[in-house]
Coordinates of C-alpha atoms and ligand atoms in Angstrom, one line a residue:
M19 CA 21.4 28.1 -35.1
S20 CA 24.4 26.2 -36.4
R21 CA 25.7 25.9 -32.8
V22 CA 22.5 24.3 -31.6
I23 CA 22.8 21.7 -34.4
A24 CA 26.4 21.1 -33.7
T25 CA 25.7 20.5 -29.9
S26 CA 22.8 18.1 -30.4
A27 CA 24.7 16.2 -33.1
A28 CA 27.4 15.7 -30.5
L29 CA 25.0 14.1 -28.0
P30 CA 25.1 10.3 -27.7
Q31 CA 22.2 8.6 -29.3
Q32 CA 19.6 7.7 -26.7
E33 CA 17.4 4.6 -26.9
P34 CA 13.8 5.7 -27.0
A35 CA 12.0 4.9 -23.7
R36 CA 9.9 1.8 -24.0
V37 CA 6.4 1.9 -22.5
N38 CA 6.1 -0.7 -19.7
L39 CA 2.8 -2.5 -20.3
L40 CA 2.9 -4.2 -16.9
G41 CA 1.1 -1.3 -15.1
M42 CA -1.4 -0.4 -17.9
P43 CA -5.0 -0.9 -17.0
L44 CA -7.5 -2.2 -19.7
A45 CA -8.9 1.2 -20.8
A46 CA -5.4 2.7 -21.3
M47 CA -4.2 -0.4 -23.1
E48 CA -7.2 -0.4 -25.4
Q49 CA -6.3 3.2 -26.3
Y50 CA -2.6 2.2 -26.8
F51 CA -3.6 -0.4 -29.4
L52 CA -6.0 1.9 -31.1
D53 CA -3.3 4.6 -31.3
I54 CA -1.0 2.2 -33.1
G55 CA -3.7 1.1 -35.5
E56 CA -4.6 -2.2 -33.9
K57 CA -8.0 -3.5 -32.7
K58 CA -9.1 -2.9 -29.2
F59 CA -9.4 -6.6 -28.3
R60 CA -5.6 -6.9 -28.4
A61 CA -5.6 -5.3 -25.0
R62 CA -7.5 -8.2 -23.4
Q63 CA -5.1 -10.7 -25.0
L64 CA -2.1 -8.7 -23.7
L65 CA -3.5 -8.5 -20.2
K66 CA -4.1 -12.2 -20.1
W67 CA -0.6 -13.0 -21.3
I68 CA 0.9 -10.7 -18.7
H69 CA -1.3 -11.3 -15.7
H70 CA -2.8 -14.7 -16.2
H71 CA 0.2 -16.5 -17.7
G72 CA 3.1 -14.4 -16.3
V73 CA 4.6 -14.0 -19.8
T74 CA 6.9 -11.0 -20.5
D75 CA 8.4 -12.1 -23.8
F76 CA 6.3 -10.8 -26.7
D77 CA 7.5 -13.6 -28.9
A78 CA 5.8 -16.1 -26.7
M79 CA 2.4 -14.4 -27.1
T80 CA 1.4 -16.7 -29.9
N81 CA -2.1 -15.2 -30.7
L82 CA -0.6 -11.8 -31.7
G83 CA 0.5 -11.5 -35.3
K84 CA 4.2 -11.5 -36.2
G85 CA 4.2 -7.8 -37.2
L86 CA 2.6 -6.7 -34.0
R87 CA 5.0 -8.8 -31.9
E88 CA 7.9 -7.1 -33.7
R89 CA 6.5 -3.7 -33.1
L90 CA 5.9 -4.3 -29.4
R91 CA 9.5 -5.6 -29.1
T92 CA 10.8 -2.3 -30.3
E93 CA 8.5 0.1 -28.5
A94 CA 7.2 -1.7 -25.4
E95 CA 8.2 -4.0 -22.6
V96 CA 6.8 -5.9 -19.7
R97 CA 9.2 -5.4 -16.9
A98 CA 8.7 -6.2 -13.2
P99 CA 10.8 -4.7 -10.5
E100 CA 13.7 -6.8 -9.3
I101 CA 13.6 -9.1 -6.3
V102 CA 16.7 -8.5 -4.1
S103 CA 15.9 -11.0 -1.4
Q104 CA 13.2 -13.3 -0.2
H105 CA 12.6 -14.4 3.4
D106 CA 10.3 -17.2 4.6
S107 CA 9.0 -17.1 8.1
S108 CA 8.3 -20.2 10.1
D109 CA 4.6 -19.2 10.1
G110 CA 4.4 -19.3 6.3
T111 CA 4.7 -15.5 5.8
R112 CA 7.0 -14.6 2.9
K113 CA 8.6 -11.2 2.5
W114 CA 10.4 -9.8 -0.5
A115 CA 12.7 -6.8 -0.7
I116 CA 12.3 -5.3 -4.1
R117 CA 14.5 -2.9 -5.9
V118 CA 12.8 -0.3 -8.1
D119 CA 14.3 1.9 -10.8
G120 CA 16.7 4.5 -9.3
G121 CA 17.8 2.1 -6.6
G122 CA 15.2 2.5 -3.8
L123 CA 14.0 -0.5 -1.9
V124 CA 10.4 -1.5 -0.9
E125 CA 9.0 -4.5 0.7
T126 CA 6.0 -6.8 0.0
V127 CA 4.7 -9.4 2.4
L128 CA 2.4 -12.4 1.7
I129 CA 0.5 -13.6 4.7
P130 CA -1.3 -17.0 4.2
D131 CA -4.2 -17.7 6.5
G132 CA -6.2 -20.9 5.9
N133 CA -7.6 -20.7 2.3
R134 CA -6.8 -17.0 2.1
A135 CA -3.5 -15.2 1.4
T136 CA -3.2 -11.5 1.8
L137 CA -0.5 -9.5 0.0
C138 CA 0.6 -6.3 1.7
V139 CA 1.7 -4.0 -1.1
S140 CA 3.9 -0.8 -1.0
S141 CA 2.9 2.3 -2.8
Q142 CA 6.0 4.6 -2.3
V143 CA 9.6 4.4 -1.4
G144 CA 9.6 5.9 2.1
C145 CA 6.8 8.2 3.2
S146 CA 6.6 12.0 3.8
L147 CA 4.0 11.9 6.5
D148 CA 6.3 11.0 9.4
C149 CA 3.9 9.2 11.8
S150 CA 5.7 8.9 15.1
F151 CA 5.4 5.1 15.4
C152 CA 6.2 4.1 11.8
S153 CA 9.6 3.0 10.5
T154 CA 8.7 3.9 6.9
G155 CA 8.0 7.4 8.1
K156 CA 11.5 7.6 9.6
Q157 CA 13.0 7.1 6.2
G158 CA 11.5 10.2 4.8
F159 CA 10.1 10.2 1.2
Q160 CA 12.1 9.1 -1.8
R161 CA 9.6 8.7 -4.6
D162 CA 6.3 7.4 -5.8
L163 CA 6.1 3.9 -7.2
S164 CA 4.9 3.6 -10.8
A165 CA 1.7 1.6 -11.5
A166 CA 4.0 -1.2 -12.9
E167 CA 6.0 -1.3 -9.7
I168 CA 2.8 -1.5 -7.6
I169 CA 1.1 -4.2 -9.7
G170 CA 4.5 -5.8 -10.2
Q171 CA 4.5 -6.8 -6.5
V172 CA 1.4 -8.9 -7.1
W173 CA 3.0 -10.3 -10.3
L174 CA 6.2 -11.2 -8.5
A175 CA 4.5 -12.8 -5.6
I176 CA 2.6 -15.2 -7.9
K177 CA 5.7 -15.8 -10.0
S178 CA 7.7 -16.6 -6.9
Y179 CA 5.3 -19.5 -6.2
D180 CA 5.5 -20.6 -9.8
A181 CA 1.8 -20.3 -9.8
F182 CA 0.7 -18.5 -13.0
Q183 CA -2.2 -20.7 -14.2
S184 CA -0.7 -23.8 -12.5
G185 CA -4.0 -24.9 -11.1
K186 CA -2.6 -24.6 -7.6
G187 CA -5.3 -22.2 -6.5
R188 CA -5.0 -18.5 -6.0
V189 CA -1.8 -17.5 -4.4
V190 CA -3.1 -14.0 -3.7
T191 CA -6.7 -13.8 -2.6
N192 CA -6.6 -10.4 -0.9
V193 CA -4.5 -7.3 -1.3
V194 CA -4.0 -4.6 1.3
M195 CA -2.3 -1.3 0.4
M196 CA -0.6 -1.3 3.8
G197 CA 3.0 -1.7 2.9
M198 CA 5.4 1.3 2.7
G199 CA 4.0 4.7 1.8
E200 CA 0.8 6.6 1.8
P201 CA -1.3 5.3 -1.2
L202 CA -3.4 8.4 -1.5
L203 CA -0.3 10.6 -2.1
N204 CA 0.4 8.4 -5.2
Y205 CA -3.2 8.5 -6.3
D206 CA -3.1 7.9 -10.1
N207 CA -0.6 5.0 -10.0
V208 CA -2.4 3.4 -7.0
V209 CA -5.8 3.7 -8.7
A210 CA -4.4 2.2 -12.0
A211 CA -2.8 -0.7 -10.1
M212 CA -5.9 -1.4 -8.1
D213 CA -7.9 -1.5 -11.4
L214 CA -5.7 -4.3 -12.6
M215 CA -6.0 -6.2 -9.3
M216 CA -9.8 -6.2 -9.8
E217 CA -9.8 -6.6 -13.6
D218 CA -11.1 -10.0 -14.8
N219 CA -8.5 -10.1 -17.6
A220 CA -5.8 -9.6 -15.0
Y221 CA -6.1 -10.8 -11.3
G222 CA -9.9 -10.7 -10.9
I223 CA -9.9 -10.0 -7.1
S224 CA -13.2 -8.8 -5.8
K225 CA -13.5 -5.1 -4.7
R226 CA -14.2 -6.2 -1.2
R227 CA -10.8 -8.0 -1.1
V228 CA -8.8 -5.0 -2.1
T229 CA -8.2 -2.6 0.8
L230 CA -6.7 0.8 0.7
S231 CA -5.4 2.1 4.0
T232 CA -4.9 5.8 4.5
S233 CA -3.6 8.0 7.3
G234 CA -6.2 10.6 6.2
V235 CA -5.4 12.5 3.0
V236 CA -9.0 13.9 2.9
P237 CA -9.1 15.6 -0.6
A238 CA -7.7 12.5 -2.3
L239 CA -10.2 10.3 -0.4
D240 CA -13.0 12.4 -1.6
E241 CA -11.8 11.9 -5.2
L242 CA -11.4 8.2 -4.7
A243 CA -15.1 8.0 -3.6
K244 CA -16.0 9.0 -7.1
V245 CA -14.0 6.3 -9.0
S246 CA -13.3 3.4 -6.7
E247 CA -15.2 0.7 -4.7
V248 CA -12.3 -0.9 -2.9
S249 CA -12.6 -1.5 0.9
L250 CA -11.4 1.4 3.0
A251 CA -9.3 1.4 6.1
I252 CA -8.4 4.6 8.0
S253 CA -5.4 4.9 10.4
L254 CA -7.0 6.6 13.4
H255 CA -4.7 5.6 16.3
A256 CA -6.1 8.3 18.7
P257 CA -9.5 9.3 19.9
N258 CA -8.9 13.0 20.0
D259 CA -7.1 15.6 17.9
A260 CA -4.5 16.6 20.5
L261 CA -3.1 13.1 20.7
R262 CA -3.6 12.3 16.9
N263 CA -1.7 15.5 16.1
E264 CA 1.3 14.0 17.8
L265 CA 1.0 10.5 16.4
V266 CA -0.2 11.2 12.9
P267 CA 0.9 14.7 11.9
I268 CA -1.3 15.0 8.9
N269 CA -4.1 15.3 11.4
R270 CA -3.1 19.0 11.9
K271 CA -4.2 19.6 8.3
Y272 CA -7.2 17.2 8.2
P273 CA -8.5 16.7 11.7
I274 CA -10.5 13.7 12.9
A275 CA -13.9 15.1 12.2
R276 CA -13.0 15.8 8.6
L277 CA -11.5 12.4 8.1
L278 CA -14.5 10.6 9.6
E279 CA -16.9 12.7 7.4
S280 CA -14.9 11.9 4.3
A281 CA -14.7 8.2 5.1
R282 CA -18.5 8.1 5.7
N283 CA -19.1 9.8 2.4
Y284 CA -16.8 7.1 0.8
I285 CA -19.0 4.4 2.2
D286 CA -22.2 6.2 1.3
A287 CA -21.0 6.4 -2.3
Q288 CA -20.8 2.6 -2.6
K289 CA -23.7 0.8 -4.2
D290 CA -23.3 -1.9 -1.6
S291 CA -25.0 -0.6 1.5
K292 CA -23.6 -3.2 3.9
R293 CA -20.0 -1.9 3.8
V294 CA -18.1 -0.5 6.7
V295 CA -14.8 1.3 7.2
T296 CA -12.0 -0.5 9.0
V297 CA -10.6 1.7 11.8
E298 CA -7.0 0.9 12.5
Y299 CA -5.7 1.7 15.9
T300 CA -2.1 0.9 16.8
L301 CA -1.9 0.4 20.5
I302 CA 1.3 2.0 22.1
A303 CA 2.0 1.3 25.8
G304 CA 1.2 4.3 28.0
V305 CA 0.5 6.6 25.0
N306 CA -3.0 5.7 23.6
D307 CA -3.9 2.3 25.2
Q308 CA -5.5 3.5 28.5
R309 CA -9.1 2.9 29.5
E310 CA -9.9 6.6 29.1
H311 CA -8.7 6.3 25.5
A312 CA -11.0 3.3 24.8
L313 CA -14.0 5.1 26.4
E314 CA -13.3 8.2 24.3
L315 CA -13.0 6.1 21.1
V316 CA -16.4 4.5 21.9
E317 CA -17.9 8.0 22.0
L318 CA -16.1 9.2 18.9
L319 CA -17.2 6.3 16.7
R320 CA -20.8 6.1 17.9
D321 CA -23.0 5.8 14.8
F322 CA -20.0 5.6 12.5
P323 CA -20.2 2.5 10.2
C324 CA -17.1 0.7 11.2
K325 CA -15.2 -2.3 12.6
I326 CA -12.1 -1.7 14.6
N327 CA -8.8 -3.4 14.1
L328 CA -6.3 -3.1 17.0
I329 CA -2.7 -3.4 16.1
P330 CA -0.3 -3.9 19.1
F331 CA 2.7 -1.6 18.3
N332 CA 5.6 -3.4 16.5
T333 CA 8.9 -2.3 17.8
F334 CA 11.8 -1.2 15.7
S335 CA 15.3 0.0 16.6
Q336 CA 14.8 3.8 16.2
S337 CA 11.7 3.9 18.3
D338 CA 11.4 4.3 22.1
Y339 CA 7.7 3.3 22.0
Q340 CA 6.7 0.0 23.7
R341 CA 4.3 -2.7 22.8
P342 CA 1.5 -3.0 25.4
S343 CA 1.1 -6.2 27.4
G344 CA -1.4 -8.8 26.2
N345 CA -3.6 -7.9 29.2
A346 CA -3.6 -4.2 28.3
V347 CA -4.7 -5.1 24.8
S348 CA -7.4 -7.3 26.1
R349 CA -8.7 -4.6 28.5
F350 CA -8.8 -2.1 25.6
W351 CA -10.6 -4.6 23.4
Q352 CA -13.2 -5.4 26.1
V353 CA -14.2 -1.8 26.5
L354 CA -14.9 -1.6 22.8
V355 CA -16.7 -5.0 22.6
D356 CA -18.9 -4.1 25.6
A357 CA -20.0 -1.0 23.7
G358 CA -21.1 -3.2 20.8
Y359 CA -18.3 -2.8 18.3
I360 CA -16.8 -5.5 16.1
V361 CA -13.2 -5.6 17.1
T362 CA -10.3 -7.7 15.9
V363 CA -6.7 -7.7 17.2
R364 CA -4.1 -8.1 14.5
T365 CA -1.9 -11.0 15.3
T366 CA 1.7 -10.4 14.5
R367 CA 2.9 -12.5 11.6
G368 CA 6.4 -13.0 10.2
D369 CA 7.9 -11.7 13.4
D370 CA 11.1 -13.7 12.8
I371 CA 11.7 -12.0 9.5
D372 CA 10.7 -8.4 10.5
A373 CA 7.6 -8.5 8.3
A374 CA 5.1 -7.0 10.7
C375 CA 3.3 -3.7 10.1
G376 CA 5.5 -0.8 10.3
Q377 CA 8.7 -2.8 10.3
L378 CA 9.3 -3.0 6.6
V379 CA 12.8 -2.5 5.4
G380 CA 14.5 -3.2 8.6
Q381 CA 17.7 -1.1 8.3
V382 CA 16.0 2.2 8.0
V383 CA 17.8 5.4 7.3
D384 CA 16.3 8.2 9.4
R385 CA 16.2 10.9 6.8
T386 CA 13.9 13.0 9.0
R387 CA 16.6 12.9 11.7
R388 CA 13.6 12.7 14.1
S389 CA 15.2 10.3 16.6
E390 CA 18.1 12.7 16.8
R391 CA 15.7 15.6 17.4
Y392 CA 13.9 13.6 20.1
R393 CA 17.1 12.7 21.8
E394 CA 18.2 16.4 21.7
A395 CA 14.9 17.5 23.1
A396 CA 15.0 15.0 25.9
Q397 CA 18.6 16.1 26.7
N398 CA 17.6 19.7 26.8
K399 CA 14.7 18.9 29.1
E400 CA 17.0 17.1 31.4
N401 CA 19.5 19.9 31.4
N402 CA 16.8 22.4 32.2
L403 CA 15.6 20.5 35.3
Ligands
SAH21 N1 0.2 4.9 4.9 C1 -0.9 4.1 5.1 C2 -0.7 2.6 4.8 C3 0.6 2.0 5.3 S1 0.8 1.8 7.0 C4 -1.5 4.3 6.5 O1 -0.8 4.9 7.3 O2 -2.6 3.9 6.7 C5 -0.2 0.4 7.3 C6 -0.7 0.4 8.8 O3 0.4 0.0 9.7 C7 -1.2 1.7 9.3 O4 -2.4 1.6 10.0 C8 -0.1 2.1 10.2 O5 -0.5 3.1 11.1 C9 0.4 0.9 10.8 N2 1.7 0.9 11.4 C10 2.7 1.6 11.0 N3 3.8 1.4 11.8 C11 3.4 0.5 12.8 C12 4.0 -0.1 13.9 N4 5.3 0.2 14.2 N5 3.3 -1.0 14.6 C13 2.1 -1.2 14.3 N6 1.4 -0.7 13.3 C14 2.1 0.2 12.5
SF4_22 FE1 3.4 7.0 6.1 FE2 1.4 5.3 6.9 FE3 3.9 5.2 8.0 FE4 2.2 7.3 8.5 S1 1.9 5.1 9.0 S2 4.4 7.4 8.0 S3 1.2 7.5 6.5 S4 3.4 4.8 5.9

């Protein structure tokens, strides 16, 4: 007994961890205030200071009493992740590299387009799912982002334009969870952050303008259907299981039929009957971009409520895949359009700053050692010939 006391007495005094209010949605914040003996409405005031005015200093929150401000100063904080660098593309795209606690880097991209501006937000440092065409997958998984680090990307983007309530119009009109990471593998934090995106006392973005993209974590998608009404995009990339198993390995666990069923249930659970799923299809030269693939896709998606978004593969140094020619993309597109689908082709934005899909954090570390394994396999094949 005495030894235990002696040991703990010798430990350095640790600062109690402060709760970061940046990532706290309305309901959780109301509970937080109730727990400290305050009225619920304080939560709305706090949210407005943080997300409408961009204020992080409790002393500047003038409608809170002095006692409450003092208390918040000692036990809470409003802390955004740190911007390491910012790059502006000649086409108006802006990309930030952001350092999160523990030293990992993620990227966030703002893509202006007429009177809209879409923010592409990351949900994890790296990704464990190892899709064969994705540079994030090549880094392996480091950790989940907290809700504060996810919503913090929206906060930083607005801050960087000095546009918190400046009357300059909305800097971020749409959000897509299409940056680094698989959002459904960081479910709770992503749901909390998306709540704040749509919350009127925070960013007030409509549910149709917040899109979650998933490679197909089916059980989590089934859960999401019960709590969320954001728009859904699924990363299909192949019209059959054999090919999708190669490109999107999670398909071996949750094959195409299960993913489509789960996505259909998600749409059916929405009150708004006109909604559709966006099917993302990255076109890789000679791999999944042939006429036979387009015809198979037409059959697969027959009667499935969707629009299709074709994404010509964006190259990066560790990949041997090639981007298809403009003609190959057009031919693929035409087959789908002739079959009656609504099909868009994603134009590459921010090419000069490596801000395109799947290129985020340019200098990737291949923690999966996949490129090495591929090279070894190719070498063995050659040796055996
Ligand atoms: N993990 C989620 C969201 C992040 S990836 C998902 O996979 O859906 C966002 C989109 O970019 C996905 O459709 C993904 O397949 C695509 N993508 C990844 N790497 C790409 C690349 N090199 N070129 C084109 N699209 C890519
Ligand atoms: Fe992860 Fe999405 Fe990249 Fe696949 S495409 S490795 S799920 S980030």
